[in-house]
CSV table of C-alpha atoms in Angstrom, one decimal:
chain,number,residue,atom,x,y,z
A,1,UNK,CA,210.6,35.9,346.4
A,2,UNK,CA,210.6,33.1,348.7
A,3,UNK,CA,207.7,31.8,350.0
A,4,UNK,CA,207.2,32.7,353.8
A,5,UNK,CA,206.9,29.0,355.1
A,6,UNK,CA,210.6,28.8,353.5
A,7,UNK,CA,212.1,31.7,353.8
A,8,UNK,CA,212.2,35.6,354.4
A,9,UNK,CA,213.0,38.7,352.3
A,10,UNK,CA,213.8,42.0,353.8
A,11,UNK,CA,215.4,45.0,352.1
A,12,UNK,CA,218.0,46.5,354.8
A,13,UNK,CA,219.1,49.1,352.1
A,14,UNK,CA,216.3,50.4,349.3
A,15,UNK,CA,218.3,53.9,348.5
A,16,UNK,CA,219.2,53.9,344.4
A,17,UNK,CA,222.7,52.5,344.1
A,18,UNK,CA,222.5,50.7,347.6
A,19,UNK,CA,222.1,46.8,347.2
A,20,UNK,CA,219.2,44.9,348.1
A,21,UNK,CA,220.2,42.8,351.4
A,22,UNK,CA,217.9,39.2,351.1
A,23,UNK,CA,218.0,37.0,354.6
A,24,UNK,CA,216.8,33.6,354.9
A,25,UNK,CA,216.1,31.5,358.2
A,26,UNK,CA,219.3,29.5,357.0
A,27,UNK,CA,221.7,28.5,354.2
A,28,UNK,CA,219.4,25.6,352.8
A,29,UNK,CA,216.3,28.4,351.5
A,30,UNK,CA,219.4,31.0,350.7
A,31,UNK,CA,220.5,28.1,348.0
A,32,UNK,CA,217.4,27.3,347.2
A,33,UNK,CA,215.9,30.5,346.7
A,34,UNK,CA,219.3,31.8,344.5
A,35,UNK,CA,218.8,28.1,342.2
A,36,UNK,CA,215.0,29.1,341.7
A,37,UNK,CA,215.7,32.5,340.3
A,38,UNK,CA,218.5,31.1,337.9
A,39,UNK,CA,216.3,28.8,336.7
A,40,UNK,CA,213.5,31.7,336.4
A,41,UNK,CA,216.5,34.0,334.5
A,42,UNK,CA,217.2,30.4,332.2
A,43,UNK,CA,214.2,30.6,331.2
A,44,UNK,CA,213.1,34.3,330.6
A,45,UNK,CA,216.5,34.1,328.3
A,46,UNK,CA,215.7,30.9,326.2
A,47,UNK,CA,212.4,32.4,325.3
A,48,UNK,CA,214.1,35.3,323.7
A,49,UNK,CA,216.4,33.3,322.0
A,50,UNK,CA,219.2,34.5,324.0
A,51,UNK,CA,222.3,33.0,325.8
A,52,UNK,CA,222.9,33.5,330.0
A,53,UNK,CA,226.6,34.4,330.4
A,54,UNK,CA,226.8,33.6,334.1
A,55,UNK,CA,230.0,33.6,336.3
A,56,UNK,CA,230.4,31.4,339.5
A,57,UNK,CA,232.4,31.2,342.6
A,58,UNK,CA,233.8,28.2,344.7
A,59,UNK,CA,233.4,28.0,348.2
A,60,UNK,CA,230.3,25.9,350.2
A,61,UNK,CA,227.8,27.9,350.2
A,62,UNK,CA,228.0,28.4,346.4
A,63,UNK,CA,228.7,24.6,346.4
A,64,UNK,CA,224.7,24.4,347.8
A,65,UNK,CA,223.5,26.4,345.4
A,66,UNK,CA,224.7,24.0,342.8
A,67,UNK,CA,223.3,21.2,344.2
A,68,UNK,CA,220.0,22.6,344.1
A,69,UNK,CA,220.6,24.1,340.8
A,70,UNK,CA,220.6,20.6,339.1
A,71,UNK,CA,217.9,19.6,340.5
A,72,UNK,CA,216.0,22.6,338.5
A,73,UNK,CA,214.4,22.1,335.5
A,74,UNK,CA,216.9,24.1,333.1
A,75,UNK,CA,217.5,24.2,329.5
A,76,UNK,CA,220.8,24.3,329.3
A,77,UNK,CA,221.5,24.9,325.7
A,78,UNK,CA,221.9,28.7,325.9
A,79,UNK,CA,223.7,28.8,329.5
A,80,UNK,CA,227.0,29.8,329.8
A,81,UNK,CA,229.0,28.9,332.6
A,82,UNK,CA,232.2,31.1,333.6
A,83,UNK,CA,234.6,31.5,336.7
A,84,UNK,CA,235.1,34.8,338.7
A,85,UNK,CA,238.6,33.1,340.1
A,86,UNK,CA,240.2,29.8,339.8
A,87,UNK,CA,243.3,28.9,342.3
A,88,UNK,CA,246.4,28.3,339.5
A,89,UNK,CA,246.1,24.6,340.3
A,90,UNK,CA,245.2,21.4,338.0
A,91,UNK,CA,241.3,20.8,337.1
A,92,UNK,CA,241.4,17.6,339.3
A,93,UNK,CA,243.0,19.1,342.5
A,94,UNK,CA,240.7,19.2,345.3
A,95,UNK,CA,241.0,23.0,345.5
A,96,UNK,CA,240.0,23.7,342.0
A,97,UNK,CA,236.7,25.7,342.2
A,98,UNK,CA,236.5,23.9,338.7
A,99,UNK,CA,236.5,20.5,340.1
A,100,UNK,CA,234.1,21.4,342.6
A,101,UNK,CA,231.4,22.6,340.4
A,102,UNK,CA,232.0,19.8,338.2
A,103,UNK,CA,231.0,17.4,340.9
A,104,UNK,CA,228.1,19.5,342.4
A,105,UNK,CA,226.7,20.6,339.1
A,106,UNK,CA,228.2,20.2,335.9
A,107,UNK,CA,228.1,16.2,335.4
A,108,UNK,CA,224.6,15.9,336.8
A,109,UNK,CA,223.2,18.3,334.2
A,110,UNK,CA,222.7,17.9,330.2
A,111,UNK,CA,224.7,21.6,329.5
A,112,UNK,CA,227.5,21.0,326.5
A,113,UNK,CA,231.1,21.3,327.2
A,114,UNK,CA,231.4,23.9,324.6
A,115,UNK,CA,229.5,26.2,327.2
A,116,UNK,CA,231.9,25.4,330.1
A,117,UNK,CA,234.9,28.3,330.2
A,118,UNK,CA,237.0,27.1,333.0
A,119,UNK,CA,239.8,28.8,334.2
A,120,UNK,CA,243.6,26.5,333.0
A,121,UNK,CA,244.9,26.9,336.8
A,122,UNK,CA,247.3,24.2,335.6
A,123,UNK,CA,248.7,27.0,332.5
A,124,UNK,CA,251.4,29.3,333.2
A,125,UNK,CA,249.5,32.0,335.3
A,126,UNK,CA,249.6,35.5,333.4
A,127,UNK,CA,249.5,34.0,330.3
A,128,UNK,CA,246.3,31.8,331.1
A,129,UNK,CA,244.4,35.1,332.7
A,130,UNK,CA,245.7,36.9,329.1
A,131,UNK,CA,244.1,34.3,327.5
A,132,UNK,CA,241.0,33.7,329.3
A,133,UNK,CA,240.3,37.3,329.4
A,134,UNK,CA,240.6,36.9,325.4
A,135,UNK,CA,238.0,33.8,325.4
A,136,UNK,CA,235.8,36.4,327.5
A,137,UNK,CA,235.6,38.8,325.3
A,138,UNK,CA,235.1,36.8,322.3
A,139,UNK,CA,231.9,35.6,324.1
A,140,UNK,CA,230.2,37.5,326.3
A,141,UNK,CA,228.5,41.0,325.5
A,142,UNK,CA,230.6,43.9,325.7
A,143,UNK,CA,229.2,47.2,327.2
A,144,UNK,CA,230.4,50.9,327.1
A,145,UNK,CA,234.0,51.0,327.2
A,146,UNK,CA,234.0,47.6,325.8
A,147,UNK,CA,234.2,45.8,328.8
A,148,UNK,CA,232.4,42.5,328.8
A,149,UNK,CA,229.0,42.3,330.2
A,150,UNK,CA,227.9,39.5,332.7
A,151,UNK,CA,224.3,38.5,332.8
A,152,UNK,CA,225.1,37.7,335.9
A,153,UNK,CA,228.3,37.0,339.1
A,154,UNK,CA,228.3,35.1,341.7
A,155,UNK,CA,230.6,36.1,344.4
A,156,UNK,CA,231.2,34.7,348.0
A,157,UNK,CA,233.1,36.6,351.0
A,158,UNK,CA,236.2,35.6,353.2
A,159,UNK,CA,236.0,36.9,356.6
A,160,UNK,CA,239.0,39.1,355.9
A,161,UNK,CA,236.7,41.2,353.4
A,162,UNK,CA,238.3,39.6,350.0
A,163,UNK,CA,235.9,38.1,346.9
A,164,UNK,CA,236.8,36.6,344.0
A,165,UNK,CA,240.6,36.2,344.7
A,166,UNK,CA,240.9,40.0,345.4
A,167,UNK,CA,242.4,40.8,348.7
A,168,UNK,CA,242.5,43.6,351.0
A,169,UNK,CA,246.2,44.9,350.4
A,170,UNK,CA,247.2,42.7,347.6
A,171,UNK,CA,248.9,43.6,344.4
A,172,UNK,CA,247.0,42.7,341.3
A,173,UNK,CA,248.8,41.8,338.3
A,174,UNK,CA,246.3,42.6,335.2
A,175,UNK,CA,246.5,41.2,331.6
A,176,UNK,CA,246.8,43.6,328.8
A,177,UNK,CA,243.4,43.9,328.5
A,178,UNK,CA,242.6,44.7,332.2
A,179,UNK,CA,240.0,42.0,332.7
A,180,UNK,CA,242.0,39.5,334.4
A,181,UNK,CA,244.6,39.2,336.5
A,182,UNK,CA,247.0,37.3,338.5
A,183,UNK,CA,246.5,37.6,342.7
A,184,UNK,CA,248.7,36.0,345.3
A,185,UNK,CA,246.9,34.2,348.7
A,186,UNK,CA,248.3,37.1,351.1
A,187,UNK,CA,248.5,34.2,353.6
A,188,UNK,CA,249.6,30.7,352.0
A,189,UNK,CA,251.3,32.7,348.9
A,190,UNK,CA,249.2,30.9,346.3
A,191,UNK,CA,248.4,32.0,343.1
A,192,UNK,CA,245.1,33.1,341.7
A,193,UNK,CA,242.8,34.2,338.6
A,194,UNK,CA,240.5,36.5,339.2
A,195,UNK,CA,238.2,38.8,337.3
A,196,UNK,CA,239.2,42.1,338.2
A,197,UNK,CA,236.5,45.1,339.7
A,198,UNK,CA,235.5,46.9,336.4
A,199,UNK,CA,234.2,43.9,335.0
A,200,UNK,CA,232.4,42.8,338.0
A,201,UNK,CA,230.7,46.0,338.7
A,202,UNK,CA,229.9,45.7,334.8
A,203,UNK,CA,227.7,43.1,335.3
A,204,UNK,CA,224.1,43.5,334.7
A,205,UNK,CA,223.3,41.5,338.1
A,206,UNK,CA,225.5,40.8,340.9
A,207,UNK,CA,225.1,38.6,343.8
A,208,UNK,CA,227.1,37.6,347.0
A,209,UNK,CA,226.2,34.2,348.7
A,210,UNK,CA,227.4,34.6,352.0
A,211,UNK,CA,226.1,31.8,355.2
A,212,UNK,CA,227.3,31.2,358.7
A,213,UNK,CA,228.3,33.5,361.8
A,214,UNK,CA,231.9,33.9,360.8
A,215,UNK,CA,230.7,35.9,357.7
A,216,UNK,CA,228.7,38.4,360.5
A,217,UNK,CA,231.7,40.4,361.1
A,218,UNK,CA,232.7,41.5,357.6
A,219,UNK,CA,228.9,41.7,356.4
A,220,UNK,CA,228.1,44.1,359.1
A,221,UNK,CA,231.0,46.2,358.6
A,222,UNK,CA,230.7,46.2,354.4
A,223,UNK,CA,227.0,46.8,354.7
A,224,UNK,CA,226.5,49.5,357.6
A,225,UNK,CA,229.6,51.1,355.7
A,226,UNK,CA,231.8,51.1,359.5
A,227,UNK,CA,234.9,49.4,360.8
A,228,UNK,CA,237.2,48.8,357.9
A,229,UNK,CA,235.0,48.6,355.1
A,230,UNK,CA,237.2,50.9,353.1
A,231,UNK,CA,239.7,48.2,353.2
A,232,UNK,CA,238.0,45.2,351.8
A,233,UNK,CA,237.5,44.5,348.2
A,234,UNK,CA,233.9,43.5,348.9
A,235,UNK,CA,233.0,46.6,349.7
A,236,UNK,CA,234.4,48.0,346.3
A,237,UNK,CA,231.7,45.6,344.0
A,238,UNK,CA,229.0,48.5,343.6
A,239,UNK,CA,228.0,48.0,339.6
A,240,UNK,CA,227.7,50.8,337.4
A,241,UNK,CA,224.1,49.8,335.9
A,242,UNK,CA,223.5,46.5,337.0
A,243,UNK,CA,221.7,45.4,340.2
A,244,UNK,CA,223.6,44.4,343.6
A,245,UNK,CA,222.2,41.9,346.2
A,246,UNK,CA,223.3,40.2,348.8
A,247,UNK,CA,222.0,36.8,349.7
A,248,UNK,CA,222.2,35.9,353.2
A,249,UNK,CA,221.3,33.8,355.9
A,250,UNK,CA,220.2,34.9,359.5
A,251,UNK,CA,223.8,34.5,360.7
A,252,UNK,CA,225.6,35.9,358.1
A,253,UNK,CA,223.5,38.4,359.2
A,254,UNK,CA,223.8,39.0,362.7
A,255,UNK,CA,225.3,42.4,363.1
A,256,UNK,CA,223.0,44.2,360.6
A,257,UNK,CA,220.5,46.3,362.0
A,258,UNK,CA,217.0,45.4,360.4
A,259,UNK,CA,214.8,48.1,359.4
A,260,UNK,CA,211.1,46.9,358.8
């Protein structure tokens, strides 16, 4: 938990299968708080020998988060890093969610290449999300149903309610295998990879980074279950087993009503 001089915890939502809601006086102790508890997670996994399959998000707040990440004291070794979207552009492109983690995290930190899975946004689109949903599966932990099990996502929110690259109306185009799939920008027509639902909410931990007063709106309408909630694909990341959370900061927060 963070410490009180830093930060603030509160749980909005306690009921089993609601999330935990976690507010901090800003973005800077949100970031902080979320790189302390990976590095807590590194290590509980390295000291039983096993590896942390952990999926990340583009976007600035997650970009924070990386920053203080490699500042942590991490042993990298058994850490697996993985994509929950990628925009079908080339790793170098300065909207690659790739390239942007690369910067912010990836070349200041010792982890091998060989535990980097990037998404090819520069590949022919379905056939890269068939084959990354193949390099998935060959890595990470499948659960019942055989669906791949995450230690752990990282998801942010747009303010029209989409994560990952699932939008509210949008047609998804799935691999064979139904893990990935290929998602059009409803707005700029772009294509996208994206993880699809079932193996989010497979994922043994899930957690939404979400900052700033334009993310208010959306948050207060996915978490006090009103508005259009119904219609946004955030709303629809509820994990079968795994744990839920929602990292905020008081902004973000502004139209939820706090319980003490």
């Amino acid at each position: 938990e963070p410490d009180p001089g830093r930060g603030f915890l509160r749980t909005v939502m306690k009921a089993d299968g609601e999330p935990e809601i976690r507010i901090f006086a800003d973005q800077h102790q949100l970031a902080e708080t979320a790189a302390h508890e990976f590095e807590a997670a590194a290590a509980r996994y390295a000291s039983a020998g096993r590896r942390l399959h952990a999926a990340l998000s583009g976007g600035s707040t997650p970009a924070l988060f990386f920053r203080n990440l490699a500042r942590k004291d991490i042993g990298w070794d058994l850490v697996h890093f993985y994509w929950g979207d990628e925009r079908c552009v080339p790793p170098d492109h300065p909207e690659s969610n790739y390239l942007m983690t690369r910067r912010e995290l990836l070349d200041l930190v010792g982890i091998p290449e060989s535990n980097i899975h990037r998404i090819r946004g520069e590949d022919d689109p379905a056939g890269e999300a068939g084959r990354y949903a193949g390099e998935i599966s060959g890595a990470v932990p499948a659960g019942s149903g055989g669906i791949p099990v995450f230690d752990w996502i990282f998801l942010g929110l747009g303010t029209d309610g989409h994560t990952a690259s699932i939008f509210p109306g949008s047609v998804l185009q799935p691999d064979p295998s139904g893990l990935c799939a290929v998602g059009r920008h409803p707005v700029t027509g772009q294509l996208r990879i994206t993880l699809t639902l079932p193996v989010i909410n497979n994922a043994a931990r899930v957690s939404f980074l979400a900052a700033g007063g334009g993310k208010a709106g959306v948050v207060g309408e996915i978490l006090g279950r009103r508005g259009a909630f119904r219609e946004y694909p955030a709303s629809r990341v509820r994990p079968l087993e795994g744990t839920l959370e929602w990292f905020l900061d008081r902004e973000a927060a502004g139209e939820l009503t706090i319980s003490d």
